[in-house]
Short mmCIF file of C-alpha atoms in Angstrom, two decimals:
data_model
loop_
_atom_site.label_atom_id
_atom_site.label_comp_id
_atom_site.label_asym_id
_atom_site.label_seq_id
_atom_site.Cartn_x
_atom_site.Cartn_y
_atom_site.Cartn_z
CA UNK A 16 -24.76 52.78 -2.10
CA UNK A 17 -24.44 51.34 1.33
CA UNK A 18 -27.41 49.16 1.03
CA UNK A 19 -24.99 47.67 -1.84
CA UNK A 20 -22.00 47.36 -0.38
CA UNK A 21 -23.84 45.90 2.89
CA UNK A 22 -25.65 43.03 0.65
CA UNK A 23 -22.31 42.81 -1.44
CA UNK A 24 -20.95 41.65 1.74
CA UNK A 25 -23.70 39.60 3.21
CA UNK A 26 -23.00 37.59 -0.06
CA UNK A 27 -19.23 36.76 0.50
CA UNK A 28 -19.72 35.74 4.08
CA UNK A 29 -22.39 33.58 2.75
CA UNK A 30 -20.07 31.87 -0.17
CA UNK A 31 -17.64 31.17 2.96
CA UNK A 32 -19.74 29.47 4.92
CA UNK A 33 -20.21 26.92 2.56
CA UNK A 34 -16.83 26.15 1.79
CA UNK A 35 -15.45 24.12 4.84
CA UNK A 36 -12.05 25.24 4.31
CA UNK A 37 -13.34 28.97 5.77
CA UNK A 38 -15.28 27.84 8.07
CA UNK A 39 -14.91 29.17 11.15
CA UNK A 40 -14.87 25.43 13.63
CA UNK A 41 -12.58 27.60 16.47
CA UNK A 42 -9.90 26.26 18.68
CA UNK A 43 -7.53 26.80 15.84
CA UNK A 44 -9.15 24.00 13.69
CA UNK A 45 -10.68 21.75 15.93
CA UNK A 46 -13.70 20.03 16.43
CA UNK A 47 -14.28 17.68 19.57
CA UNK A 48 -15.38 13.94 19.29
CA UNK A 49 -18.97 14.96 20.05
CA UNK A 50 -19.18 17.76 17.65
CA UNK A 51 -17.95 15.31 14.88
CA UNK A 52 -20.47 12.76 15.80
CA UNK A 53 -23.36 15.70 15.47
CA UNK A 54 -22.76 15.97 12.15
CA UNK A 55 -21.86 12.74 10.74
CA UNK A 56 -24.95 9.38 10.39
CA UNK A 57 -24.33 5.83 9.55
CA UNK A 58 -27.79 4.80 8.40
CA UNK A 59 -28.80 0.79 6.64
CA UNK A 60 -32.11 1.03 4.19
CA UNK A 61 -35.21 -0.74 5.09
CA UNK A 62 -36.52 -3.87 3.98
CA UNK A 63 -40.48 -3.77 3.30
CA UNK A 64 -40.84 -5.90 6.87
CA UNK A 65 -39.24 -2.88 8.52
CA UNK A 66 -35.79 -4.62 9.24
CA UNK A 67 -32.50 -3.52 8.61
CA UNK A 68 -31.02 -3.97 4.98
CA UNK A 69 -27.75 -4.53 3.69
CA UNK A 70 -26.64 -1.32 2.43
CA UNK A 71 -24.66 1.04 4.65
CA UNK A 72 -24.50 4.90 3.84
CA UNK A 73 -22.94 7.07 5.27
CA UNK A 74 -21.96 10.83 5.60
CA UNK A 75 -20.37 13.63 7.40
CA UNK A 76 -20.75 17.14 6.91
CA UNK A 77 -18.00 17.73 9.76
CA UNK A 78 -14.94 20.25 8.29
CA UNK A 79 -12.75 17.58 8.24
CA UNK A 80 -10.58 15.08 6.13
CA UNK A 81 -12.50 11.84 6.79
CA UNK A 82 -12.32 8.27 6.41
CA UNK A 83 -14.64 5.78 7.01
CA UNK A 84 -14.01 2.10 7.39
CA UNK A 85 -16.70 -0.16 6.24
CA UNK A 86 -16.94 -4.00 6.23
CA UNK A 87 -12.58 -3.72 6.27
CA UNK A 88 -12.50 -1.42 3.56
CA UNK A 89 -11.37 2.54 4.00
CA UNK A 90 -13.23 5.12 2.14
CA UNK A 91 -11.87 8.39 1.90
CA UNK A 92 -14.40 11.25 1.82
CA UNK A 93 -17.17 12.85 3.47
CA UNK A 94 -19.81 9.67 1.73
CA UNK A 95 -19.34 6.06 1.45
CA UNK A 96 -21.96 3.30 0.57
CA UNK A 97 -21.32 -0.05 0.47
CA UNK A 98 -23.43 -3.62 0.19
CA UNK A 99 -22.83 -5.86 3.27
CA UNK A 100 -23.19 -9.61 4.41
CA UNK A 101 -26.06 -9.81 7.18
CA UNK A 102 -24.96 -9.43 10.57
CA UNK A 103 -23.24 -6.73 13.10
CA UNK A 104 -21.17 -4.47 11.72
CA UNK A 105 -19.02 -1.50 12.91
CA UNK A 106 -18.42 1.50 10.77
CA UNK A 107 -15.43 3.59 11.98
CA UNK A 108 -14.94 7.15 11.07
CA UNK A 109 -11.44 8.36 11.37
CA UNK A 110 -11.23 12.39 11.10
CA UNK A 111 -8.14 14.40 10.58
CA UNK A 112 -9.22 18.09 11.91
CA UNK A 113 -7.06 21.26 9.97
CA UNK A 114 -4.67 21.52 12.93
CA UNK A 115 -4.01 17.72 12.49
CA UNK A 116 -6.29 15.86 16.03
CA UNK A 117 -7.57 12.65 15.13
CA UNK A 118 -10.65 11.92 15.77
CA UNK A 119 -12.38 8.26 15.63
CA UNK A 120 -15.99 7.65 16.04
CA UNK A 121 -17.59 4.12 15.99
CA UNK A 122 -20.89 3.42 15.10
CA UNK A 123 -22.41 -0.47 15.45
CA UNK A 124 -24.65 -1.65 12.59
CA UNK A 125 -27.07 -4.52 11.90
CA UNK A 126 -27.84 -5.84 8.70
CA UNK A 127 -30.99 -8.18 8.71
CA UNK A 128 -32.48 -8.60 5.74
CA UNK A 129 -31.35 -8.44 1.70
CA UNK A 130 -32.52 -5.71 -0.01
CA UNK A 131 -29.26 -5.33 -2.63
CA UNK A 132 -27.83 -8.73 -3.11
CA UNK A 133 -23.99 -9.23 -3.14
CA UNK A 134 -23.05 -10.08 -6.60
CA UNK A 135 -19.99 -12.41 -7.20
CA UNK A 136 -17.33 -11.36 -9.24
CA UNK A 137 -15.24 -14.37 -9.94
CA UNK A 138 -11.45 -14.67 -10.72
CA UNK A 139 -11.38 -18.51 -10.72
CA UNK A 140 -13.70 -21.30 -10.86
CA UNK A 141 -16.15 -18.86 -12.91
CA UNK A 142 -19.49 -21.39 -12.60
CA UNK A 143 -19.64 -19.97 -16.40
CA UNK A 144 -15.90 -21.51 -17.32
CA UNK A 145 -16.14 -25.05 -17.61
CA UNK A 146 -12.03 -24.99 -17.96
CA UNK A 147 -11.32 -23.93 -14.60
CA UNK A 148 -12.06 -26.70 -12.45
CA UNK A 149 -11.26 -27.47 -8.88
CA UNK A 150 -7.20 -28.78 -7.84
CA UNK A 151 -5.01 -29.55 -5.78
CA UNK A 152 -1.93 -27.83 -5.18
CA UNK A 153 0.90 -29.47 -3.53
CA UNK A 154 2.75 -28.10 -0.98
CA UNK A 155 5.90 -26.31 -1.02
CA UNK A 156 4.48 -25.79 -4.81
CA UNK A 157 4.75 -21.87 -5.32
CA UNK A 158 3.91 -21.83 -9.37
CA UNK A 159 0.17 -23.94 -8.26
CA UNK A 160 -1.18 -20.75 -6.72
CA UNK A 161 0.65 -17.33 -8.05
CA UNK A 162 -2.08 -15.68 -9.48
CA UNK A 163 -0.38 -15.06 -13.10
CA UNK A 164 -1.48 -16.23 -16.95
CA UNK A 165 1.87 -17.04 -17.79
CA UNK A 166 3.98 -18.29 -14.61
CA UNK A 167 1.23 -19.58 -12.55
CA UNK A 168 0.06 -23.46 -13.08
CA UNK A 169 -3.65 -22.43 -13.36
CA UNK A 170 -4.72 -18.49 -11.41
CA UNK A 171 -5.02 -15.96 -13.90
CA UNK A 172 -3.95 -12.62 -13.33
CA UNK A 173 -5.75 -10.26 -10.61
CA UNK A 174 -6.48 -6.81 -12.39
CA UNK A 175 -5.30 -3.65 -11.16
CA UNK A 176 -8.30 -2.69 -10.61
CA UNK A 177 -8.96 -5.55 -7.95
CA UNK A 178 -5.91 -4.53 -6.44
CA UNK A 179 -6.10 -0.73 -5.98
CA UNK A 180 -9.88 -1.34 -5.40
CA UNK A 181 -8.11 -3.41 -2.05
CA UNK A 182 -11.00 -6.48 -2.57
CA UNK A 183 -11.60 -9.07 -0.28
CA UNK A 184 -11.16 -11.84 -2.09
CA UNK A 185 -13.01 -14.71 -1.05
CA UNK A 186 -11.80 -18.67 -1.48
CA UNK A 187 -14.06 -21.68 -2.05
CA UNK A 188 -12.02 -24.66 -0.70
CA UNK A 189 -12.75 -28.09 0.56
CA UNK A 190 -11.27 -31.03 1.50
CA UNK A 191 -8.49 -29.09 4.29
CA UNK A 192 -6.68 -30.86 6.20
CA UNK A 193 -5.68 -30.95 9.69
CA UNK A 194 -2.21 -29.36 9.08
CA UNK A 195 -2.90 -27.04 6.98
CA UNK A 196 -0.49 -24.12 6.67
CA UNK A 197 -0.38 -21.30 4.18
CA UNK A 198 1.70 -18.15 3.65
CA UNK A 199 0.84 -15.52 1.65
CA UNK A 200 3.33 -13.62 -0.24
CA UNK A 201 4.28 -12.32 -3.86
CA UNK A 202 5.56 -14.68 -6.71
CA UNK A 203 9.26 -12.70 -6.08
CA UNK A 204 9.48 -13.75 -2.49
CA UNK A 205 10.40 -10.73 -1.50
CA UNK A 206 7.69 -9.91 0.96
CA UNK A 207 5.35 -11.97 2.78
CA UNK A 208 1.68 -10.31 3.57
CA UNK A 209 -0.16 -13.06 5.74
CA UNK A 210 2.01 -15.91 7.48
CA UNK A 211 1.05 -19.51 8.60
CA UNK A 212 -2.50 -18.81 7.90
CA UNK A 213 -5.04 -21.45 9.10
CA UNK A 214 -8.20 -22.46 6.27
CA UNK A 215 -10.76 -24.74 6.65
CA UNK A 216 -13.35 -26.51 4.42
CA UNK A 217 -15.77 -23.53 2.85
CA UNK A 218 -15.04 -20.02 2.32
CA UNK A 219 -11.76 -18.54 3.59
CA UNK A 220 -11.47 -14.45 3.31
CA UNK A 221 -7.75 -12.51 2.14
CA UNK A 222 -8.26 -8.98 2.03
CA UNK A 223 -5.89 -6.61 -0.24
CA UNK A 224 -3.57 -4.13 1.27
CA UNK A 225 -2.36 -1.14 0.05
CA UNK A 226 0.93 -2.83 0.06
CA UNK A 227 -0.14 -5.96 -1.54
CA UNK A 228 -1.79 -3.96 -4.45
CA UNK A 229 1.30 -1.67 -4.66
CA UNK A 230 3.65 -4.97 -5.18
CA UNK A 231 1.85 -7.10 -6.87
CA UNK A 232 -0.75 -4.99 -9.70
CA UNK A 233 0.93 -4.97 -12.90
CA UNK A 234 0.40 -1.16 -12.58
CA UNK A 235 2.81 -1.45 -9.77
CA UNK A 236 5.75 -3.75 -9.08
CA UNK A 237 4.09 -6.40 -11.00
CA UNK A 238 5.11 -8.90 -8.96
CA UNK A 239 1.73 -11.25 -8.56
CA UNK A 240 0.29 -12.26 -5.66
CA UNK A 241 1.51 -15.63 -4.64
CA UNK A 242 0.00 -18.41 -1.93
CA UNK A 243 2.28 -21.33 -1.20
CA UNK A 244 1.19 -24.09 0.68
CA UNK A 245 3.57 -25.04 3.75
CA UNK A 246 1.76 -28.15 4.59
CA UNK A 247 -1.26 -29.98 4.38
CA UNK A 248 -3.76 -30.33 1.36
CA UNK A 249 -6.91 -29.08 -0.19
CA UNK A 250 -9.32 -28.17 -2.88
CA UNK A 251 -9.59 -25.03 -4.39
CA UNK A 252 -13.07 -24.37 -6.43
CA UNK A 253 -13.14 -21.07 -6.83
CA UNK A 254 -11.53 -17.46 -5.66
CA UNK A 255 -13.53 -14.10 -6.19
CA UNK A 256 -14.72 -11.51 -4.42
CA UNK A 257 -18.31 -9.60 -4.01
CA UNK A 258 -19.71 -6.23 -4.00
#
């Protein structure tokens, strides 16, 4: 009977340890910097020529609420993958401990080679649609660029699901002018998100906020996200973003 009740409670103790709200991490819930690195990686796959790829993973078996910031994008969770552009990188892990220390870690990255290729996923200027073609909007001209089927002069509406999923959208101009000034705001005018922002001929990024998507997704406010030309001129080809 006491062999039982011994392996009966070898068991339980067991069960615990797996479940990272028991665990045991001491100082009333905290974990220090170096502890959290020990058991969290940021790792990039391999090309066949032995160089770095383009796809990030990474993971964190630390007893902590984490979130990891890849490529301006937060992740919450102890995993996150994500495609990347070739270059250096920094991955941030932020880590809220159960007696509420932050912890951030850092973690450089190089990504040489293409082993997962970005796909586009276009919003205008779809190579596919031979409708939407490049133009011109004027300045001072909020209608030319609010992203919306039925008040804007030619965006289409962003999904909700490009807004919650906080995209970086990316914008295919040409022809920008010396003066060129833009401001970035919804088609109410009741908040502006990027001010006298500064483009030049080629691709231009805009990332998605929280409070961009929460304003402007029809599943929110619904109140479309709006650029408006202060001065200067330019082309517009194409907006969309990859992953």
């Amino acid at each position: 009977m006491k062999k039982i009740l011994f392996l009966l409670f070898v068991g339980i103790c067991a069960f615990a340890a797996c479940d990272p709200v028991s665990e045991d991490i001491s100082n009333g819930g905290h974990i220090t910097l170096d502890e959290l690195k020990a058991k969290s990686s940021v790792t990039v796959d391999k090309a066949p020529n032995g160089q770095n790829g383009n796809v990030i993973t990474c993971t964190t078996s630390a007893p902590v609420n984490a979130k990891w910031t890849v490529g301006g994008k937060d992740i919450l969770g102890n995993y996150a993958w994500k495609k990347m552009k070739l270059g250096e990188h920094v991955v941030v892990l932020t880590a809220v401990c159960p007696d509420g220390t932050e912890l951030v870690a850092e973690y450089p990255v190089s990504c040489q080679e293409i082993t997962d290729p970005l796909q586009k996923y276009y919003i205008y200027g779809s190579p596919d649609n031979a409708d939407e073609t490049p133009f011109v909007p004027g300045a001072w001209d909020a209608a030319a660029m609010r992203f919306s089927s039925t008040e804007g002069a030619h965006l289409p509406t962003i999904s909700d699901d490009v807004y919650y999923g906080l995209k970086t959208l990316i914008f295919d101009v040409s022809d920008v002018t010396d003066d060129f000034d833009l401001k970035v705001m919804n088609g109410w005018w009741s908040n502006t998100y990027y001010d006298h922002v500064k483009w030049v001929s080629g691709l231009n990024e805009l990332q998605i906020t929280e409070t961009m998507a929460k304003e402007c997704a029809k599943g929110g406010e619904g109140r479309d996200l709006d650029l408006m030309l202060y001065s200067g001129s330019m082309t517009l080809n194409s907006v969309y973003y990859e992953e």
